[in-house]
Short mmCIF file of N, CA and C in Angstrom, two decimals:
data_model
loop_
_atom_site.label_atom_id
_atom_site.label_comp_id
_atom_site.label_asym_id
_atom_site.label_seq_id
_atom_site.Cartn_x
_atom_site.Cartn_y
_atom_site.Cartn_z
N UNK A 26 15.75 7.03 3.88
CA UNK A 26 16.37 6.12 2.91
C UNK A 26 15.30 5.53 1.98
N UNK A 27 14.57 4.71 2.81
CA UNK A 27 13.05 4.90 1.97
C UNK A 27 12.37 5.88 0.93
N UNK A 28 12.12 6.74 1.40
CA UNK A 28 12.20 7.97 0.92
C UNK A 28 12.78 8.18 -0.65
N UNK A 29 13.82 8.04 -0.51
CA UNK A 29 14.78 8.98 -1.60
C UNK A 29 15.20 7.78 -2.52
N UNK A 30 14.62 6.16 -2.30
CA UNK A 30 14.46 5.08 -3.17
C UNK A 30 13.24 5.79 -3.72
N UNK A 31 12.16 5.74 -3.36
CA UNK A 31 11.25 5.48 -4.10
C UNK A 31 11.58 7.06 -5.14
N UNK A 32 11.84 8.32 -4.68
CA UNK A 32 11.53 9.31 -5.71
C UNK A 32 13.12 8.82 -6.51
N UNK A 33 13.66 8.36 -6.42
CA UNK A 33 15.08 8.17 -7.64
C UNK A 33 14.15 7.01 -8.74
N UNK A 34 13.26 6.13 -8.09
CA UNK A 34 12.97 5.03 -8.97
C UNK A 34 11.26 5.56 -9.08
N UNK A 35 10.42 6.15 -9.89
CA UNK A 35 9.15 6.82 -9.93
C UNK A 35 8.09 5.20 -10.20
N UNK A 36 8.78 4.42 -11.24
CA UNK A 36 8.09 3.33 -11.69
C UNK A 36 7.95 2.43 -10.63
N UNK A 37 8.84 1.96 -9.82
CA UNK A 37 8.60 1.29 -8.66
C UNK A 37 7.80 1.97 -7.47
N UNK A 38 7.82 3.29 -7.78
CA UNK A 38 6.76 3.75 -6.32
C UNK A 38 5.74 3.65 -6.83
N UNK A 39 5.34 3.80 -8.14
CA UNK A 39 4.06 3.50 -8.48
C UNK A 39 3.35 1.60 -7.89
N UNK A 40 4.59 1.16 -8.28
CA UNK A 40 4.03 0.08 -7.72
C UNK A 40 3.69 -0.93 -6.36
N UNK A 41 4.96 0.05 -5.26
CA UNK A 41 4.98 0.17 -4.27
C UNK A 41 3.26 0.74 -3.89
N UNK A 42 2.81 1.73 -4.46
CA UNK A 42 1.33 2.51 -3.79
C UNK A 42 0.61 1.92 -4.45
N UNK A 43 0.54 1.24 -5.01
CA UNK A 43 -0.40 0.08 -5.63
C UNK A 43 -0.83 -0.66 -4.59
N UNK A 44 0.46 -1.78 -4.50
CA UNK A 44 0.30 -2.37 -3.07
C UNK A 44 0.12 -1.91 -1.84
N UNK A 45 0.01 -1.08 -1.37
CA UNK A 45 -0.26 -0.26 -0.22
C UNK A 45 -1.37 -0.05 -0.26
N UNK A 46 -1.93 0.20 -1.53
CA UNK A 46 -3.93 0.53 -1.37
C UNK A 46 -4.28 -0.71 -1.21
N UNK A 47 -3.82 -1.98 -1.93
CA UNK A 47 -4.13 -3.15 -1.73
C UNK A 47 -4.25 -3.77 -0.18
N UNK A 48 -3.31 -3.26 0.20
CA UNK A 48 -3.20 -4.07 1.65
C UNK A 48 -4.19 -3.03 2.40
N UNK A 49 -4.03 -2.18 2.27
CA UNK A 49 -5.08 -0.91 2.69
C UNK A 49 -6.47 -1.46 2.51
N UNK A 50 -7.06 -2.29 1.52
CA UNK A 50 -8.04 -2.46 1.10
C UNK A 50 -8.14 -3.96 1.73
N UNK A 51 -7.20 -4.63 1.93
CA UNK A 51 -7.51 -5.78 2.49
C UNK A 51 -7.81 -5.57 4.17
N UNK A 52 -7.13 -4.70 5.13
CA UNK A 52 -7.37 -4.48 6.01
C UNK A 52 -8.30 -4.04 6.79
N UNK A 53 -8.84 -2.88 5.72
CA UNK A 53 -10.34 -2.46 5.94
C UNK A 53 -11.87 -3.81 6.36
N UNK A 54 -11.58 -4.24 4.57
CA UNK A 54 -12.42 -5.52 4.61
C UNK A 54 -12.42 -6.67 5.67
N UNK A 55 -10.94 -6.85 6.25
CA UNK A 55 -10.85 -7.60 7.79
C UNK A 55 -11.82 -6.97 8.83
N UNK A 56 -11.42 -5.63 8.76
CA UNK A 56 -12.14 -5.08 9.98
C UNK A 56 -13.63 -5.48 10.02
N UNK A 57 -14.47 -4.55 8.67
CA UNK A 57 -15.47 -4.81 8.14
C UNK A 57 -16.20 -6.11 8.59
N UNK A 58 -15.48 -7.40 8.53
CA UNK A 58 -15.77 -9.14 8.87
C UNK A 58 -15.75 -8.92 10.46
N UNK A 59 -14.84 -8.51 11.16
CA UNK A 59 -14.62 -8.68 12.13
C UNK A 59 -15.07 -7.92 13.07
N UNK A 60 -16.04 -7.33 12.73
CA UNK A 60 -17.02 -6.03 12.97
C UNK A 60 -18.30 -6.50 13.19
N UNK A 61 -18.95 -7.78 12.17
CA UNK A 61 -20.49 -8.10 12.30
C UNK A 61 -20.33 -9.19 13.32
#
């Protein structure tokens, strides 16, 4: 269902994987802190 939202709507998955690298990128950097 997921899925077949995002390819009917292209402009919103773009922005959907936006945020996903974002949080992707915030999670890393947690680790990173929580690592030294």
């Amino acid at each position: 269902m997921e899925f077949s939202r995002r390819q009917a709507l292209p402009k919103l998955n773009l922005q959907t994987s936006k945020r996903d690298d974002l949080s992707q990128l915030q999670h890393v950097c947690l680790e990173s802190l929580t690592r030294q």
